[in-house]
CSV table of C-alpha atoms in Angstrom, one decimal:
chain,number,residue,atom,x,y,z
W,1,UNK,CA,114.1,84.9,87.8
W,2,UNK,CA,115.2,84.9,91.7
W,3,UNK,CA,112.1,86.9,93.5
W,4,UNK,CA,113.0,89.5,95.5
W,5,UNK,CA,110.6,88.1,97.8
W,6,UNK,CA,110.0,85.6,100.2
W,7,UNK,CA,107.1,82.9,99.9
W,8,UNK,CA,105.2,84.7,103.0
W,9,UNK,CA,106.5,87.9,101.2
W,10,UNK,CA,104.8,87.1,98.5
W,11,UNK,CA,101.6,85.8,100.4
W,12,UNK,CA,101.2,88.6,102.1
W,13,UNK,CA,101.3,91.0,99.1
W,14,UNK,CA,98.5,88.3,97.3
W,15,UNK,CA,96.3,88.6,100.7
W,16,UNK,CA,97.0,92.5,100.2
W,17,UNK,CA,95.3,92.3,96.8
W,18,UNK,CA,92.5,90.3,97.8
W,19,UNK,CA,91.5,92.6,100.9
W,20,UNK,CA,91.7,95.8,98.3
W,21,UNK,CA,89.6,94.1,96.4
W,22,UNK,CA,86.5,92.5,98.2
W,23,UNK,CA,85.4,96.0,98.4
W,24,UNK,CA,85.5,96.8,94.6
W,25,UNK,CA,84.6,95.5,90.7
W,26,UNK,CA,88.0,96.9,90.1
W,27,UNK,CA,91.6,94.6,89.7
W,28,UNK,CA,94.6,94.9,90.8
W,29,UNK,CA,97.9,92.9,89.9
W,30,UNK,CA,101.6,92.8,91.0
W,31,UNK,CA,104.8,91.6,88.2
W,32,UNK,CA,107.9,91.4,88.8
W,33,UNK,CA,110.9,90.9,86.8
W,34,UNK,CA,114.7,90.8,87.1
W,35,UNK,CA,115.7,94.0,84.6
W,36,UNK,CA,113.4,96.0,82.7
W,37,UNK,CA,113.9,95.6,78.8
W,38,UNK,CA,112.7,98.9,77.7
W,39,UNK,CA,114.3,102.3,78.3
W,40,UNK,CA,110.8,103.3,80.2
W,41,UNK,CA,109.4,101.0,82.9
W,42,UNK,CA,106.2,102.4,82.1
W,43,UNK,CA,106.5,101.2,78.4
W,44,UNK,CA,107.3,97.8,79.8
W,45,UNK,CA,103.9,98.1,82.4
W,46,UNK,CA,101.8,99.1,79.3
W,47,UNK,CA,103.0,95.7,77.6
W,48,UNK,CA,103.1,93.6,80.6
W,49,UNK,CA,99.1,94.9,81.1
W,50,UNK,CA,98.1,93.6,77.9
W,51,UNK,CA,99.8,90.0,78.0
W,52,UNK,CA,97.9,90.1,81.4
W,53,UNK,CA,94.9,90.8,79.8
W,54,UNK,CA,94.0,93.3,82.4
W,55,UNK,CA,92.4,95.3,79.7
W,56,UNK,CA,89.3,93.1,79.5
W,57,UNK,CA,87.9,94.1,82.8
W,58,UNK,CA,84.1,94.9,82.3
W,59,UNK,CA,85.1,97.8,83.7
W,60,UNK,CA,88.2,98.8,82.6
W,61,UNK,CA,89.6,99.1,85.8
W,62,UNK,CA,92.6,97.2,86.4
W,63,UNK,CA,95.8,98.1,88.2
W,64,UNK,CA,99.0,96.8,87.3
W,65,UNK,CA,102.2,97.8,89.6
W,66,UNK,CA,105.2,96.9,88.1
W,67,UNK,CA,108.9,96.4,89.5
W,68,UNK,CA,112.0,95.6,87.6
W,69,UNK,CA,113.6,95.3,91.0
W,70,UNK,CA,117.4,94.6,89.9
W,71,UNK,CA,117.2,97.8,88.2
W,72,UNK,CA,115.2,99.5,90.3
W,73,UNK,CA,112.7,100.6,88.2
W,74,UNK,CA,108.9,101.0,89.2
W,75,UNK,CA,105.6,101.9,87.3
W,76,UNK,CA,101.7,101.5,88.3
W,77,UNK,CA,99.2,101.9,85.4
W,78,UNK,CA,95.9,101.8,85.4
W,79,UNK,CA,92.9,101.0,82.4
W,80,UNK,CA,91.2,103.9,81.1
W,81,UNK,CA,88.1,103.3,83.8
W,82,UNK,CA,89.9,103.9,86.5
W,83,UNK,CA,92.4,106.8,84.6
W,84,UNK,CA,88.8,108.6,84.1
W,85,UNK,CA,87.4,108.6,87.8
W,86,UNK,CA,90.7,109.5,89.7
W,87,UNK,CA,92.7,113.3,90.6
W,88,UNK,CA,95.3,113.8,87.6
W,89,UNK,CA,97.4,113.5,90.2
W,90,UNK,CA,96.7,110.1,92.0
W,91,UNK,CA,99.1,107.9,89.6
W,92,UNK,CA,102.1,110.2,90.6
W,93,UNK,CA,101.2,110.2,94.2
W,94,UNK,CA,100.9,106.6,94.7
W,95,UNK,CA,104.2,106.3,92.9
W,96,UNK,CA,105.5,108.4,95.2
W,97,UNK,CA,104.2,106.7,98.3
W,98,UNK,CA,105.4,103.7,96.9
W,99,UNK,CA,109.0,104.5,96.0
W,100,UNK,CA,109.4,106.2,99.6
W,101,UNK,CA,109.2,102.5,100.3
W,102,UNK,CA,111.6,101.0,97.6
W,103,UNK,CA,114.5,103.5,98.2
W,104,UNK,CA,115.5,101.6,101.6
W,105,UNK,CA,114.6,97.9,99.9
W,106,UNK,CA,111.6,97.7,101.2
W,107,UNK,CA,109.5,96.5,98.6
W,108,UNK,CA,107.2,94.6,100.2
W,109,UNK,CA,105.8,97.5,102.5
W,110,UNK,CA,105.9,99.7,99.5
W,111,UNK,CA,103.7,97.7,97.2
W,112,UNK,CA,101.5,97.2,100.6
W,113,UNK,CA,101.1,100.3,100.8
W,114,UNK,CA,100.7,101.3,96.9
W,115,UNK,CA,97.6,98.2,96.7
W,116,UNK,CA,95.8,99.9,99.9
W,117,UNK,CA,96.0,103.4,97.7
W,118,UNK,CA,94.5,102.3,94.4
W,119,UNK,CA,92.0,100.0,96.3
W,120,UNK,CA,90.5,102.9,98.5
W,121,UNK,CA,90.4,104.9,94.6
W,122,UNK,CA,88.7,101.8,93.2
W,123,UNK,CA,86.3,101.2,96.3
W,124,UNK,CA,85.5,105.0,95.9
W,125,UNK,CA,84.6,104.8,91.9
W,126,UNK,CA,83.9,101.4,91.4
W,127,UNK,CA,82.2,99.4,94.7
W,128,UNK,CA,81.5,96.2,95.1
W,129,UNK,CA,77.9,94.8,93.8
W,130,UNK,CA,77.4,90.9,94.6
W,131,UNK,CA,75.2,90.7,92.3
W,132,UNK,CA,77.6,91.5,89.7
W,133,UNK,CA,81.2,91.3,90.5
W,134,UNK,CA,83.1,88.7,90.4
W,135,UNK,CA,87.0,88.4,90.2
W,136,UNK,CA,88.2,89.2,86.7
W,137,UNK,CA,91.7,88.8,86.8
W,138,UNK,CA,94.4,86.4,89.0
W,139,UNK,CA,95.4,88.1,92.0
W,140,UNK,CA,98.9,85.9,91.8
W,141,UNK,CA,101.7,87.7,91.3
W,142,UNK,CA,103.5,87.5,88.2
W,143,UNK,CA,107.1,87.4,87.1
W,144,UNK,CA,108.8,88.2,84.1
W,145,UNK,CA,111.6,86.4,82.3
W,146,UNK,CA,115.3,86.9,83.7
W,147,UNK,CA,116.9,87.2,80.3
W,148,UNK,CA,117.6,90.5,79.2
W,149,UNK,CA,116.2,91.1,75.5
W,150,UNK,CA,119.2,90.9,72.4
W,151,UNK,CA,119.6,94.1,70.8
């Protein structure tokens, strides 16, 4: 797969995840891939959240925003801690926020500005505690594989 991103691109949106989450127990994660293979992008997210393993979060609080960026299609999911504790409407706003982003290309700004949104939800519902936290999940960002499945 050829990242739509740059390596300081790509820096940046790691550094972005890391600053969301020295305030909170909570996780957040970034994949990319080429095309999505399911009809539903947030069908593929489910899938891609459980290869991660962001299920396994003491909490239950991990964040995955994925972008099948050839095809332009976009989905953040969260576990069912964090789909507990926020407004019904907070997935569909941050998707929002972030596709105002993605529909001139800019997908770097967009995720940006999608991590700062789920990390002030997670800082609000799940705060730090040094005693306890510690990072659960890689804060890389992870691609997917640039061959389309064969029907």
């Amino acid at each position: 797969m050829k990242s739509p991103l740059t390596p300081e691109q790509e820096a940046a949106l790691v550094a972005a995840i890391r600053q969301a989450e020295i305030t909170t127990s909570g996780e957040i994660r970034v994949h990319l891939e080429d095309t999505c293979p399911t009809p539903e992008p947030l069908d593929r997210a489910a899938q891609v959240f459980a290869e991660l393993g962001m299920h396994r979060t003491a909490q239950r609080n991990g964040v995955l925003f994925y972008l099948a960026w050839q095809t332009r299609q976009f989905a953040v999911i969260g576990d069912s801690g964090i789909n507990s504790a926020v407004p019904d409407d907070f997935w569909e706003v941050t998707k929002e926020a972030v596709l105002n982003y993605f529909r001139t290309n800019d997908y770097v700004n967009g995720l940006d500005k999608g991590i700062r949104l789920v990390g002030e939800q997670l800082r609000r519902y799940f705060p730090y505690d040094a005693a306890t936290d510690r990072n659960e999940l890689d804060d890389s960002i992870s691609f997917g594989d640039s061959t389309p499945p064969h029907a």
